[in-house]
Short mmCIF file of C-alpha atoms in Angstrom, two decimals:
data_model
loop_
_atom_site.label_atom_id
_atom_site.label_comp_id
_atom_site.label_asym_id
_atom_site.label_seq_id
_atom_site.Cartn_x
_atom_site.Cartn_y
_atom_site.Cartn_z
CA UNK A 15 213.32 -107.04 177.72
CA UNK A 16 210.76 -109.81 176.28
CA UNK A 17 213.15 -113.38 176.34
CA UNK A 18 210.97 -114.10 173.71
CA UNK A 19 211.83 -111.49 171.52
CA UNK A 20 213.53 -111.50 167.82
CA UNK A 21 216.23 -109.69 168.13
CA UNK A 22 219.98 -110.16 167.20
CA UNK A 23 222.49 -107.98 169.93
CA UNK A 24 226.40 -107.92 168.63
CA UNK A 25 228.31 -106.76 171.60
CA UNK A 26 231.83 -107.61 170.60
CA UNK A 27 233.01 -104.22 169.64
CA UNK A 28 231.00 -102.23 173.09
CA UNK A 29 232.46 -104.66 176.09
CA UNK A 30 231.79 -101.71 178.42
CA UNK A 31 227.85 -101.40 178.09
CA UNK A 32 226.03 -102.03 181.48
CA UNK A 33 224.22 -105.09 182.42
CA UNK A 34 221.18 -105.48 180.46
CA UNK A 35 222.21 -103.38 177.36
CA UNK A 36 222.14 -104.57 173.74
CA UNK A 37 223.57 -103.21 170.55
CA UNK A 38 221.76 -103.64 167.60
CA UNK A 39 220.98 -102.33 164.07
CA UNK A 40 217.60 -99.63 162.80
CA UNK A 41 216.81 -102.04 160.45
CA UNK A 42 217.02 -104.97 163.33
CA UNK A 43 214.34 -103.76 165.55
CA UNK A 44 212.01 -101.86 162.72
CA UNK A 45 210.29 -101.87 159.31
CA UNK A 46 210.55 -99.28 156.90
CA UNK A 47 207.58 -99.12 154.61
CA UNK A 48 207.65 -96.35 152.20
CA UNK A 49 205.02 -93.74 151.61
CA UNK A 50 202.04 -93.49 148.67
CA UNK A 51 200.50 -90.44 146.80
CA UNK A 52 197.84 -89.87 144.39
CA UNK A 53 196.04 -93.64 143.31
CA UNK A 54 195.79 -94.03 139.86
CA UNK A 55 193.16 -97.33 140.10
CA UNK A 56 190.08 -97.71 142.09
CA UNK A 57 188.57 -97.72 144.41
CA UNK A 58 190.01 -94.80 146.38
CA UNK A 59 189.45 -93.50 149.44
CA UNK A 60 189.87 -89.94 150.57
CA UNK A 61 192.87 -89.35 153.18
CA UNK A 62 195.07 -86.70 155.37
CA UNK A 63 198.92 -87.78 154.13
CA UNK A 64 201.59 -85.82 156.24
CA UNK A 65 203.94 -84.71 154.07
CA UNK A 66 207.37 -82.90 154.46
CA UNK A 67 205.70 -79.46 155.09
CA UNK A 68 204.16 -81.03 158.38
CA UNK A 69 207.38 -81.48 160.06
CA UNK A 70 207.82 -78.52 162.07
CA UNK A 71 211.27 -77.34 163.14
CA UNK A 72 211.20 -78.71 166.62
CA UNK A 73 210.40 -81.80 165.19
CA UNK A 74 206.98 -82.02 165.62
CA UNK A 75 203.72 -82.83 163.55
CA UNK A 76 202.27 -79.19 162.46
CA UNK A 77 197.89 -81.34 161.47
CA UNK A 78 196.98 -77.34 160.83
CA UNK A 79 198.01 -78.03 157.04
CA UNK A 80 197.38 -81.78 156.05
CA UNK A 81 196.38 -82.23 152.64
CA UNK A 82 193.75 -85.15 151.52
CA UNK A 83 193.96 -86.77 148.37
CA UNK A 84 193.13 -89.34 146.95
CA UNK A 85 194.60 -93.02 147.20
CA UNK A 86 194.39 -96.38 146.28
CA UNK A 87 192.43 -98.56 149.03
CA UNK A 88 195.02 -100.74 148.63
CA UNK A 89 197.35 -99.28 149.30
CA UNK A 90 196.21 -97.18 152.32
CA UNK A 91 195.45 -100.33 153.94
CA UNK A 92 198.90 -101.47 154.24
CA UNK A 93 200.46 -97.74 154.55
CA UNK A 94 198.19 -95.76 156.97
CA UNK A 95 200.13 -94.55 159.98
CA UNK A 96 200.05 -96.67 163.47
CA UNK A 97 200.54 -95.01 166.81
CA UNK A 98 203.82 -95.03 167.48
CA UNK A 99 205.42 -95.25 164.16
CA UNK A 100 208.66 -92.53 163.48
CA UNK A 101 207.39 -90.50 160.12
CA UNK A 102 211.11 -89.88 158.27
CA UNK A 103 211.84 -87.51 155.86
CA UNK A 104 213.71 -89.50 153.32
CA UNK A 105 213.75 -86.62 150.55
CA UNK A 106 213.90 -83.37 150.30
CA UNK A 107 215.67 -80.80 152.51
CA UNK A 108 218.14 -78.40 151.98
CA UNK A 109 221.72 -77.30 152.44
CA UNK A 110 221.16 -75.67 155.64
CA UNK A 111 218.86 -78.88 156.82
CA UNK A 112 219.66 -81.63 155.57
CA UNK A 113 217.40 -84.72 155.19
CA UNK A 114 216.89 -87.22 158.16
CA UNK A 115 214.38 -85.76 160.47
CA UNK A 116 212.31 -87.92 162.57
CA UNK A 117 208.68 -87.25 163.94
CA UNK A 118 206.63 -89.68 166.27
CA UNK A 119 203.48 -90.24 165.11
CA UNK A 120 200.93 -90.01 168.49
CA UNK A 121 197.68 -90.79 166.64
CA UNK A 122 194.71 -92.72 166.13
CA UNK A 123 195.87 -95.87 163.77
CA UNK A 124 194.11 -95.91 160.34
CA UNK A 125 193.55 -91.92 160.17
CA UNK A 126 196.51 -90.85 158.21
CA UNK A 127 198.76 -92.15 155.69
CA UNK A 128 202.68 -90.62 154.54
CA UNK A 129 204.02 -89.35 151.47
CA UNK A 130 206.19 -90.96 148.88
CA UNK A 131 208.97 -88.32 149.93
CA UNK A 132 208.92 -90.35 153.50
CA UNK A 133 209.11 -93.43 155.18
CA UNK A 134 208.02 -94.75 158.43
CA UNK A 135 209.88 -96.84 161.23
CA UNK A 136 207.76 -99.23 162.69
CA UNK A 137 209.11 -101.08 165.74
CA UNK A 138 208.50 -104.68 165.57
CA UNK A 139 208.57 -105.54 169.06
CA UNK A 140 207.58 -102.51 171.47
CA UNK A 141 208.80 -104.65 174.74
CA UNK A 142 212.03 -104.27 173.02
CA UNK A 143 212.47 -100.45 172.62
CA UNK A 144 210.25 -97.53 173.35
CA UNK A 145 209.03 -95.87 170.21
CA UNK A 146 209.87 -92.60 172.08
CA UNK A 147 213.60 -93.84 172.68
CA UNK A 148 214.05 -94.21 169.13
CA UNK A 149 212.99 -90.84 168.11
CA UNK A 150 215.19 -89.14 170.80
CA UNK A 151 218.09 -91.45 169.47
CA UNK A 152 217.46 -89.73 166.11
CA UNK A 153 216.62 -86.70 167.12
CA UNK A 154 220.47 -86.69 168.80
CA UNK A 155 221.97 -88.02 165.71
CA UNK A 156 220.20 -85.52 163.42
CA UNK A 157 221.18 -82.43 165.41
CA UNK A 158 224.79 -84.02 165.65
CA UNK A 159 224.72 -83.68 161.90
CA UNK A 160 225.13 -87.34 161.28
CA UNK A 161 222.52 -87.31 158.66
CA UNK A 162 224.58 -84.98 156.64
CA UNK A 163 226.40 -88.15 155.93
CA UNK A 164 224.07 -90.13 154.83
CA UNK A 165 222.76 -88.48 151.84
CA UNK A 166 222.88 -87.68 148.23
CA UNK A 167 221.68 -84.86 146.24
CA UNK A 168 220.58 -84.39 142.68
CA UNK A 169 219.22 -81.34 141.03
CA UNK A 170 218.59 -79.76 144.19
CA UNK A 171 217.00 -82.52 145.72
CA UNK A 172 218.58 -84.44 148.97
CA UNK A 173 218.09 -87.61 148.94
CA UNK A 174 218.79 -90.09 152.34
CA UNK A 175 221.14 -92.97 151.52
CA UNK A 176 218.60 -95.52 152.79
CA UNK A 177 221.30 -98.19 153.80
CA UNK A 178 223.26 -96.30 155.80
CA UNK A 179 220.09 -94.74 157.38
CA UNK A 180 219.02 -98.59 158.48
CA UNK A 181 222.61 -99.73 159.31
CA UNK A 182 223.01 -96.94 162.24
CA UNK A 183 223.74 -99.23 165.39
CA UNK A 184 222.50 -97.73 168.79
CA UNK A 185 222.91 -99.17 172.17
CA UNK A 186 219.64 -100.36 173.70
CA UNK A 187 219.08 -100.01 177.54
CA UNK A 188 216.24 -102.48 179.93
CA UNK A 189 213.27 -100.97 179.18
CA UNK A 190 212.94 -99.19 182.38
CA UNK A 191 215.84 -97.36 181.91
CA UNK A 192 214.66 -96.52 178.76
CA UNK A 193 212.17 -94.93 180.25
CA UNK A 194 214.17 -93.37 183.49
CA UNK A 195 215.95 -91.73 180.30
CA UNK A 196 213.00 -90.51 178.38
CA UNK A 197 211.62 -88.88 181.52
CA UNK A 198 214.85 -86.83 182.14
CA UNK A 199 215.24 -85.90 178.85
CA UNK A 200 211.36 -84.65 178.81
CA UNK A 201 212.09 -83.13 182.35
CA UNK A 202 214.69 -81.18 180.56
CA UNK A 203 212.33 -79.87 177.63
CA UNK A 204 210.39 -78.66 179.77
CA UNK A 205 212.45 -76.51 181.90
CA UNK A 206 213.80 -75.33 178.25
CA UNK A 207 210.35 -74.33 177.25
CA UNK A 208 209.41 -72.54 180.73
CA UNK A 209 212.72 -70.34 180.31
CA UNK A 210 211.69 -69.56 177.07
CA UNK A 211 208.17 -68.24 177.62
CA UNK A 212 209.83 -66.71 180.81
CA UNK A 213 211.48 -64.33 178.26
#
């Protein structure tokens, strides 16, 4: 880990984490900025904004159905999506899948920007944690069903309880075991994937 970096680690209640490990808060190591839609006051500028129907069900971003619109320039210049940042789906959902889910934006910065029915994580210090870590720590917690806990719903719509979204503490490793850990669980995917096209 960077010495240097802002970060506040609270340890007391995890005396059994290995050397090197810190615990810490979402809202700790990232910013959430919320999402835009149509601008109502020029100039604008025309732009792809991922939206909930881009998230595909293994958690990927589906860019065969982006939709541009219109937005303030204003605003796109302090919401367009950065490589790296996690794209969450902060409304909408549905009984059967509830709202929560996490996708890892791999782009060019300055291309895209996010709807109002999202939010994104940005990490503030990438020596810190792996933007790839963080969306497999979600990724766990959303197919654990912890989400389902951490949301409201009104007239059909789910809404995620932002504060307990940011609160979630997670256990942060060296950074090369972060990565040791990402590889095996992408070693893993991909065995998954050649069974199933084995099929």
């Amino acid at each position: 880990m960077n010495p240097d970096a802002e970060i506040t680690c609270d340890n007391g209640h995890y005396q059994n984490l290995p050397k090197g490990w810190c615990t810490t808060s979402i809202k700790n190591i990232c910013d959430n900025i919320n999402g835009l839609w149509k601008g109502k006051k020029d100039p604008f500028i025309n732009v792809g904004v991922i939206r909930n129907a881009n998230f595909t069900k293994d958690f990927k971003l589906d860019y065969s159905n982006i939709e541009y619109i219109d937005v303030e320039q204003r605003a796109f210049s302090q919401r367009h999506l950065k490589n790296g940042d996690l794209i969450i789906e902060k409304s909408g959902g549905s009984d059967n899948y509830p709202v929560g889910r996490a996708i890892l934006y791999e782009g060019k910065d300055e291309l895209y920007s996010f709807s109002n029915f999202t939010m994104v994580l940005r990490i503030k210090d990438k020596n810190i944690i792996s933007s790839k870590f963080l969306y497999y720590f979600l990724l766990d917690k959303y197919k654990k069903g912890v989400m389902r806990t951490m949301q409201t719903q009104t007239t059909g719509l789910h809404n995620l309880i932002l504060d307990k979204y940011l609160s979630m503490e997670l256990c942060i490793p060296p950074y090369s075991e972060q990565k040791r850990i990402i590889d095996a669980i992408e070693e893993l995917f991909d065995k998954l994937d050649a069974i199933m096209e084995s099929l």
